[in-house]
């Protein structure tokens, strides 16, 4: 067969071909137009052909290429409708094994649980700004200027305005609310706080606190103690025991730190409780009358208690997490472990 006959035979072959599926189209494309395809060979043979035949053969080669391309494009159109029909016969309501669901962040879970318990006791969620002035974070809370108690918390100040700072505790929201409203008030104040500390397994420059405040006529230390016991038993379990140790905060008098009894059964228990069996979970106290007065509340008529806790600390206790940094790294291998915690 000479080249002319060969090309005519190819043309007949293409004429007789219909491509139904996208697979067939692709195979045809490779066989005819591919790098080692028929058209390549035909072109090579064409180059070898005697000059006087080139004119006629050239036209035929062109025709062959066009025919192959046409066959592909009409095949591709047909294949598309077939693919669509395939879709139509696919049962889209069939379960597909499920897309991976995200999980709530452990801090969100614990924050929600803590707030939920306090809300059921009648506390109402209240929030305040993260960038605060000195009054609401310190002075209004009975931290006198230059008083060393300010060094209990390492503060980030705003360069342009020395009176402005990132709040170091959520107690600032207490002051805002006491100024804004009249007692009785029973509020819970969640939020981010900031301290200028080197980041380590136990400390971070940003963390979360939840604070509670109750002011009314005749609120006593017994009310505080009972509220905290109830809270601890709801959160850690009905048999949880607490103890109060005397402590100091400028804005409460008397002040205390609260421990829960963790136990000493395992080596881990011994390590995290430093051999005592007790773990500190929060700070608290009776609101200092000077703080009430500074916010315009009559301290002869009203009294109140406040308490504040760190969400990271309580989350670490609840899930036995050893490194605080894990909360802020967004590592899915860590976060996915909380899939079940809704
Ligand atoms: N604001 C205190 C802290 O950040 C905690 C606290 C709150 C203590 C309320 C007593 C009463 O350490």
Short mmCIF file of C-alpha atoms and ligand atoms in Angstrom, two decimals:
data_model
loop_
_atom_site.label_atom_id
_atom_site.label_comp_id
_atom_site.label_asym_id
_atom_site.label_seq_id
_atom_site.Cartn_x
_atom_site.Cartn_y
_atom_site.Cartn_z
CA UNK A 1 0.00 0.00 0.00
CA UNK A 2 1.45 3.35 -0.90
CA UNK A 3 1.01 6.38 1.30
CA UNK A 4 -2.04 7.72 -0.54
CA UNK A 5 -3.92 4.42 -0.20
CA UNK A 6 -2.90 4.21 3.43
CA UNK A 7 -4.27 7.66 4.21
CA UNK A 8 -7.53 6.92 2.42
CA UNK A 9 -7.84 3.72 4.45
CA UNK A 10 -7.27 5.70 7.66
CA UNK A 11 -9.94 8.19 6.61
CA UNK A 12 -12.38 5.32 6.08
CA UNK A 13 -11.49 3.95 9.48
CA UNK A 14 -12.17 7.27 11.18
CA UNK A 15 -15.42 7.66 9.29
CA UNK A 16 -16.57 4.34 10.73
CA UNK A 17 -15.63 5.27 14.30
CA UNK A 18 -18.01 6.66 16.91
CA UNK A 19 -16.66 7.41 20.36
CA UNK A 20 -19.17 6.88 23.16
CA UNK A 21 -17.45 7.40 26.50
CA UNK A 22 -14.82 9.85 27.65
CA UNK A 23 -12.44 6.89 28.06
CA UNK A 24 -12.85 5.97 24.43
CA UNK A 25 -12.28 9.56 23.35
CA UNK A 26 -9.05 9.70 25.31
CA UNK A 27 -7.76 6.42 23.91
CA UNK A 28 -8.56 7.53 20.36
CA UNK A 29 -6.77 10.82 20.92
CA UNK A 30 -3.65 9.03 22.11
CA UNK A 31 -3.72 6.50 19.23
CA UNK A 32 -4.19 9.10 16.48
CA UNK A 33 -2.88 12.43 17.67
CA UNK A 34 -0.57 11.33 20.49
CA UNK A 35 3.21 11.67 20.52
CA UNK A 36 3.60 8.17 19.04
CA UNK A 37 0.28 8.26 17.23
CA UNK A 38 -0.74 7.48 13.64
CA UNK A 39 -0.64 11.09 12.51
CA UNK A 40 2.99 11.44 13.60
CA UNK A 41 3.96 8.35 11.56
CA UNK A 42 2.00 9.58 8.57
CA UNK A 43 3.76 12.93 8.70
CA UNK A 44 7.15 11.20 8.81
CA UNK A 45 6.20 9.11 5.74
CA UNK A 46 4.97 12.26 4.01
CA UNK A 47 8.36 13.89 4.45
CA UNK A 48 10.00 10.95 2.67
CA UNK A 49 7.54 11.08 -0.25
CA UNK A 50 8.76 12.26 -3.70
CA UNK A 51 8.34 15.97 -4.24
CA UNK A 52 5.88 15.75 -7.12
CA UNK A 53 3.36 13.89 -4.87
CA UNK A 54 3.69 16.30 -1.94
CA UNK A 55 0.93 18.65 -3.00
CA UNK A 56 -1.73 15.97 -3.19
CA UNK A 57 -0.47 14.04 -0.16
CA UNK A 58 -0.22 17.20 1.93
CA UNK A 59 -3.90 17.90 1.45
CA UNK A 60 -4.77 14.33 2.41
CA UNK A 61 -2.67 14.50 5.57
CA UNK A 62 -4.47 17.70 6.52
CA UNK A 63 -7.80 16.07 5.87
CA UNK A 64 -6.81 13.13 8.04
CA UNK A 65 -5.86 15.42 10.92
CA UNK A 66 -9.13 17.35 10.67
CA UNK A 67 -11.14 14.11 10.55
CA UNK A 68 -9.43 12.81 13.68
CA UNK A 69 -10.01 16.09 15.51
CA UNK A 70 -13.66 16.17 14.47
CA UNK A 71 -14.13 12.61 15.60
CA UNK A 72 -12.70 13.56 19.00
CA UNK A 73 -14.74 16.72 19.47
CA UNK A 74 -18.06 15.15 18.52
CA UNK A 75 -17.18 12.09 20.64
CA UNK A 76 -16.42 14.34 23.60
CA UNK A 77 -19.80 16.04 23.31
CA UNK A 78 -21.60 12.71 23.23
CA UNK A 79 -19.56 11.41 26.15
CA UNK A 80 -20.58 14.39 28.22
CA UNK A 81 -24.27 13.60 27.85
CA UNK A 82 -23.54 9.98 28.74
CA UNK A 83 -21.64 11.10 31.84
CA UNK A 84 -24.64 13.22 32.75
CA UNK A 85 -26.96 10.29 32.33
CA UNK A 86 -24.64 8.34 34.60
CA UNK A 87 -25.12 11.09 37.18
CA UNK A 88 -28.87 10.90 36.72
CA UNK A 89 -28.87 7.20 37.52
CA UNK A 90 -26.60 7.72 40.56
CA UNK A 91 -28.40 7.55 43.89
CA UNK A 92 -27.35 10.78 45.56
CA UNK A 93 -29.32 9.99 48.70
CA UNK A 94 -27.06 7.01 49.46
CA UNK A 95 -24.90 7.54 52.56
CA UNK A 96 -21.34 8.25 51.43
CA UNK A 97 -19.52 7.36 54.61
CA UNK A 98 -19.71 10.87 55.98
CA UNK A 99 -17.57 13.98 55.66
CA UNK A 100 -15.16 14.46 58.58
CA UNK A 101 -16.82 16.75 61.13
CA UNK A 102 -14.81 19.33 62.99
CA UNK A 103 -14.70 19.34 66.77
CA UNK A 104 -15.23 22.06 69.33
CA UNK A 105 -12.00 23.41 70.72
CA UNK A 106 -11.42 22.02 74.24
CA UNK A 107 -11.31 25.56 75.63
CA UNK A 108 -14.72 26.27 74.08
CA UNK A 109 -16.15 23.10 75.57
CA UNK A 110 -14.91 23.91 79.07
CA UNK A 111 -15.86 27.57 78.82
CA UNK A 112 -19.36 26.59 77.74
CA UNK A 113 -19.69 24.05 80.58
CA UNK A 114 -18.48 26.50 83.23
CA UNK A 115 -20.79 29.25 82.02
CA UNK A 116 -23.68 26.78 81.77
CA UNK A 117 -23.33 25.79 85.44
CA UNK A 118 -23.19 29.42 86.57
CA UNK A 119 -26.12 30.42 84.37
CA UNK A 120 -28.23 27.74 86.00
CA UNK A 121 -27.39 29.40 89.32
CA UNK A 122 -28.70 32.71 88.00
CA UNK A 123 -25.53 34.37 86.73
CA UNK A 124 -25.88 36.39 83.51
CA UNK A 125 -23.07 36.56 80.91
CA UNK A 126 -21.50 40.02 80.58
CA UNK A 127 -18.50 41.07 78.50
CA UNK A 128 -16.12 44.00 78.36
CA UNK A 129 -13.26 45.34 76.22
CA UNK A 130 -9.85 43.66 75.96
CA UNK A 131 -8.04 47.00 75.61
CA UNK A 132 -8.74 48.80 78.86
CA UNK A 133 -7.69 51.84 80.84
CA UNK A 134 -5.77 51.78 84.09
CA UNK A 135 -8.88 52.61 86.13
CA UNK A 136 -10.87 49.50 85.20
CA UNK A 137 -7.95 47.07 85.45
CA UNK A 138 -6.13 48.50 88.49
CA UNK A 139 -7.14 51.73 90.21
CA UNK A 140 -10.87 50.99 90.38
CA UNK A 141 -9.98 47.61 91.87
CA UNK A 142 -8.04 49.12 94.75
CA UNK A 143 -4.56 48.77 93.24
CA UNK A 144 -3.04 52.13 94.37
CA UNK A 145 -0.61 53.79 91.96
CA UNK A 146 2.92 52.41 92.40
CA UNK A 147 1.55 49.65 94.62
CA UNK A 148 3.64 46.48 94.29
CA UNK A 149 0.44 44.44 93.83
CA UNK A 150 0.47 45.70 90.24
CA UNK A 151 3.54 43.57 89.71
CA UNK A 152 1.54 40.43 90.48
CA UNK A 153 0.57 40.65 86.84
CA UNK A 154 2.95 41.66 84.08
CA UNK A 155 1.13 44.15 81.93
CA UNK A 156 1.27 45.01 78.22
CA UNK A 157 0.89 48.77 77.89
CA UNK A 158 -0.17 50.66 74.77
CA UNK A 159 2.81 52.74 73.56
CA UNK A 160 0.87 55.77 72.41
CA UNK A 161 -1.19 56.14 75.58
CA UNK A 162 0.33 55.08 78.91
CA UNK A 163 -3.16 54.98 80.44
CA UNK A 164 -4.25 52.21 78.07
CA UNK A 165 -3.29 48.55 78.43
CA UNK A 166 -4.36 45.02 77.59
CA UNK A 167 -6.46 43.78 80.49
CA UNK A 168 -4.57 41.37 82.70
CA UNK A 169 -7.74 39.94 84.23
CA UNK A 170 -11.48 39.97 83.60
CA UNK A 171 -12.04 41.77 86.92
CA UNK A 172 -12.11 44.94 84.80
CA UNK A 173 -15.60 43.94 83.66
CA UNK A 174 -16.71 43.94 87.34
CA UNK A 175 -15.83 47.59 87.61
CA UNK A 176 -17.62 48.46 84.37
CA UNK A 177 -20.78 46.69 85.47
CA UNK A 178 -20.77 48.09 89.01
CA UNK A 179 -20.44 51.58 87.54
CA UNK A 180 -23.15 50.99 84.98
CA UNK A 181 -25.80 49.25 87.06
CA UNK A 182 -27.36 49.15 90.49
CA UNK A 183 -27.36 46.02 92.65
CA UNK A 184 -28.55 43.35 92.88
CA UNK A 185 -26.36 41.87 90.15
CA UNK A 186 -25.20 38.34 89.51
CA UNK A 187 -22.96 38.20 86.47
CA UNK A 188 -20.41 35.89 84.85
CA UNK A 189 -17.67 37.48 82.79
CA UNK A 190 -15.73 35.32 80.33
CA UNK A 191 -12.93 36.72 78.20
CA UNK A 192 -9.36 36.82 76.97
CA UNK A 193 -6.68 38.32 79.15
CA UNK A 194 -3.06 39.22 78.45
CA UNK A 195 0.11 39.09 80.49
CA UNK A 196 3.64 39.85 79.47
CA UNK A 197 5.05 36.41 80.21
CA UNK A 198 7.46 34.18 78.33
CA UNK A 199 5.54 31.40 76.60
CA UNK A 200 6.16 27.99 78.14
CA UNK A 201 4.30 24.77 78.91
CA UNK A 202 2.70 26.48 81.92
CA UNK A 203 2.38 30.14 80.90
CA UNK A 204 1.22 32.09 77.87
CA UNK A 205 0.92 35.77 77.07
CA UNK A 206 -2.77 35.31 76.25
CA UNK A 207 -5.27 33.10 78.03
CA UNK A 208 -8.91 32.98 79.10
CA UNK A 209 -10.60 33.73 82.38
CA UNK A 210 -14.12 33.42 83.68
CA UNK A 211 -15.09 35.63 86.57
CA UNK A 212 -18.23 35.69 88.69
CA UNK A 213 -19.67 38.58 90.71
CA UNK A 214 -22.66 38.65 93.01
CA UNK A 215 -23.75 41.83 94.81
CA UNK A 216 -26.87 42.19 96.90
CA UNK A 217 -27.96 43.04 100.43
CA UNK A 218 -26.55 40.59 102.94
CA UNK A 219 -24.30 38.50 100.70
CA UNK A 220 -21.93 36.58 102.97
CA UNK A 221 -18.80 34.48 102.80
CA UNK A 222 -21.01 31.43 103.40
CA UNK A 223 -22.83 32.23 100.13
CA UNK A 224 -19.49 32.37 98.33
CA UNK A 225 -18.36 29.07 99.76
CA UNK A 226 -21.61 27.30 98.93
CA UNK A 227 -21.66 28.70 95.38
CA UNK A 228 -18.12 27.46 94.77
CA UNK A 229 -18.78 24.05 96.29
CA UNK A 230 -21.85 23.66 94.10
CA UNK A 231 -19.88 24.78 91.07
CA UNK A 232 -17.02 22.33 91.72
CA UNK A 233 -19.41 19.42 92.26
CA UNK A 234 -21.29 20.18 89.06
CA UNK A 235 -18.08 20.47 87.07
CA UNK A 236 -15.83 17.78 88.56
CA UNK A 237 -18.44 15.38 89.97
CA UNK A 238 -20.86 15.15 92.94
CA UNK A 239 -18.27 13.85 95.43
CA UNK A 240 -15.79 16.66 94.80
CA UNK A 241 -14.36 18.27 97.93
CA UNK A 242 -13.02 21.81 98.06
CA UNK A 243 -10.93 23.77 100.52
CA UNK A 244 -10.31 27.50 100.85
CA UNK A 245 -6.85 28.83 101.68
CA UNK A 246 -6.36 32.44 102.79
CA UNK A 247 -4.86 34.56 100.05
CA UNK A 248 -4.53 38.17 98.94
CA UNK A 249 -6.11 40.22 96.14
CA UNK A 250 -6.31 44.03 96.40
CA UNK A 251 -9.99 44.04 95.45
CA UNK A 252 -11.31 41.38 97.84
CA UNK A 253 -11.20 41.15 101.63
CA UNK A 254 -11.00 38.48 102.89
CA UNK A 255 -9.50 36.67 99.91
CA UNK A 256 -9.00 32.98 99.32
CA UNK A 257 -7.71 30.46 96.85
CA UNK A 258 -9.84 27.40 96.23
CA UNK A 259 -8.45 23.89 95.79
CA UNK A 260 -10.30 20.77 94.72
CA UNK A 261 -9.31 17.39 96.12
CA UNK A 262 -7.79 15.52 93.23
CA UNK A 263 -6.52 12.42 95.01
CA UNK A 264 -3.16 10.72 95.31
CA UNK A 265 -3.85 7.39 93.65
CA UNK A 266 -1.42 7.53 90.74
CA UNK A 267 2.05 8.88 90.16
CA UNK A 268 0.51 11.57 87.92
CA UNK A 269 -1.82 12.63 90.78
CA UNK A 270 1.20 12.98 93.05
CA UNK A 271 3.11 14.97 90.47
CA UNK A 272 0.39 17.46 89.52
CA UNK A 273 -0.73 18.03 93.12
CA UNK A 274 2.89 18.26 94.31
CA UNK A 275 2.22 15.45 96.74
CA UNK A 276 -0.69 17.17 98.54
CA UNK A 277 -3.65 15.69 96.65
CA UNK A 278 -5.10 19.22 96.26
CA UNK A 279 -5.21 21.36 93.13
CA UNK A 280 -5.81 25.09 92.97
CA UNK A 281 -8.65 26.05 90.61
CA UNK A 282 -9.57 29.67 91.36
CA UNK A 283 -9.19 32.86 93.37
CA UNK A 284 -12.06 34.52 95.22
CA UNK A 285 -13.13 36.77 98.05
CA UNK A 286 -15.64 39.29 99.39
CA UNK A 287 -15.59 42.45 97.27
CA UNK A 288 -13.63 45.06 99.23
CA UNK A 289 -15.97 47.86 100.41
CA UNK A 290 -13.51 50.36 98.91
CA UNK A 291 -14.08 48.78 95.49
CA UNK A 292 -17.86 49.02 95.88
CA UNK A 293 -17.58 52.68 96.90
CA UNK A 294 -15.22 53.50 94.02
CA UNK A 295 -17.89 52.29 91.62
CA UNK A 296 -20.66 54.22 93.39
CA UNK A 297 -22.22 51.36 95.34
CA UNK A 298 -23.20 51.97 98.97
CA UNK A 299 -21.04 49.51 100.90
CA UNK A 300 -23.13 49.87 104.08
CA UNK A 301 -26.17 48.57 102.23
CA UNK A 302 -24.61 46.08 99.85
CA UNK A 303 -21.98 43.39 99.99
CA UNK A 304 -20.78 40.93 97.40
CA UNK A 305 -18.40 38.18 96.43
CA UNK A 306 -16.25 37.61 93.35
CA UNK A 307 -14.28 34.70 91.99
CA UNK A 308 -12.10 34.21 88.94
CA UNK A 309 -10.64 31.17 87.23
CA UNK A 310 -8.39 30.35 84.29
CA UNK A 311 -10.08 28.35 81.55
CA UNK A 312 -6.80 26.84 80.31
CA UNK A 313 -5.89 25.67 83.78
CA UNK A 314 -9.23 23.95 84.33
CA UNK A 315 -9.14 22.41 80.84
CA UNK A 316 -5.66 21.03 81.51
CA UNK A 317 -6.93 19.45 84.72
CA UNK A 318 -10.05 18.02 83.12
CA UNK A 319 -8.27 16.42 80.16
CA UNK A 320 -4.85 15.91 81.76
CA UNK A 321 -3.12 18.10 79.18
CA UNK A 322 0.50 18.76 80.07
CA UNK A 323 1.38 21.66 77.78
CA UNK A 324 -0.58 24.90 77.54
CA UNK A 325 0.82 25.67 74.08
CA UNK A 326 -1.20 22.83 72.56
CA UNK A 327 -4.32 25.02 72.86
CA UNK A 328 -2.99 27.64 70.47
CA UNK A 329 -1.14 25.58 67.85
CA UNK A 330 -4.23 24.39 65.92
CA UNK A 331 -2.66 20.96 65.44
CA UNK A 332 -5.47 18.70 64.20
CA UNK A 333 -3.88 15.64 65.82
CA UNK A 334 -4.50 17.35 69.16
CA UNK A 335 -7.87 18.95 68.35
CA UNK A 336 -9.41 15.86 66.76
CA UNK A 337 -9.24 14.10 70.12
CA UNK A 338 -12.15 16.26 71.28
CA UNK A 339 -14.52 15.07 68.52
CA UNK A 340 -16.94 13.58 71.03
CA UNK A 341 -17.12 16.61 73.32
CA UNK A 342 -20.30 18.39 72.39
N1 LIG B 1 -8.54 38.59 89.04
C1 LIG B 1 -7.84 37.59 89.80
C2 LIG B 1 -6.67 37.06 88.96
O1 LIG B 1 -6.66 37.28 87.79
C3 LIG B 1 -8.75 36.45 90.16
C4 LIG B 1 -9.84 36.85 91.10
C5 LIG B 1 -11.06 37.25 90.62
C6 LIG B 1 -9.66 36.85 92.50
C7 LIG B 1 -12.08 37.63 91.48
C8 LIG B 1 -10.66 37.20 93.34
C9 LIG B 1 -11.87 37.60 92.87
O2 LIG B 1 -5.77 36.46 89.50
#
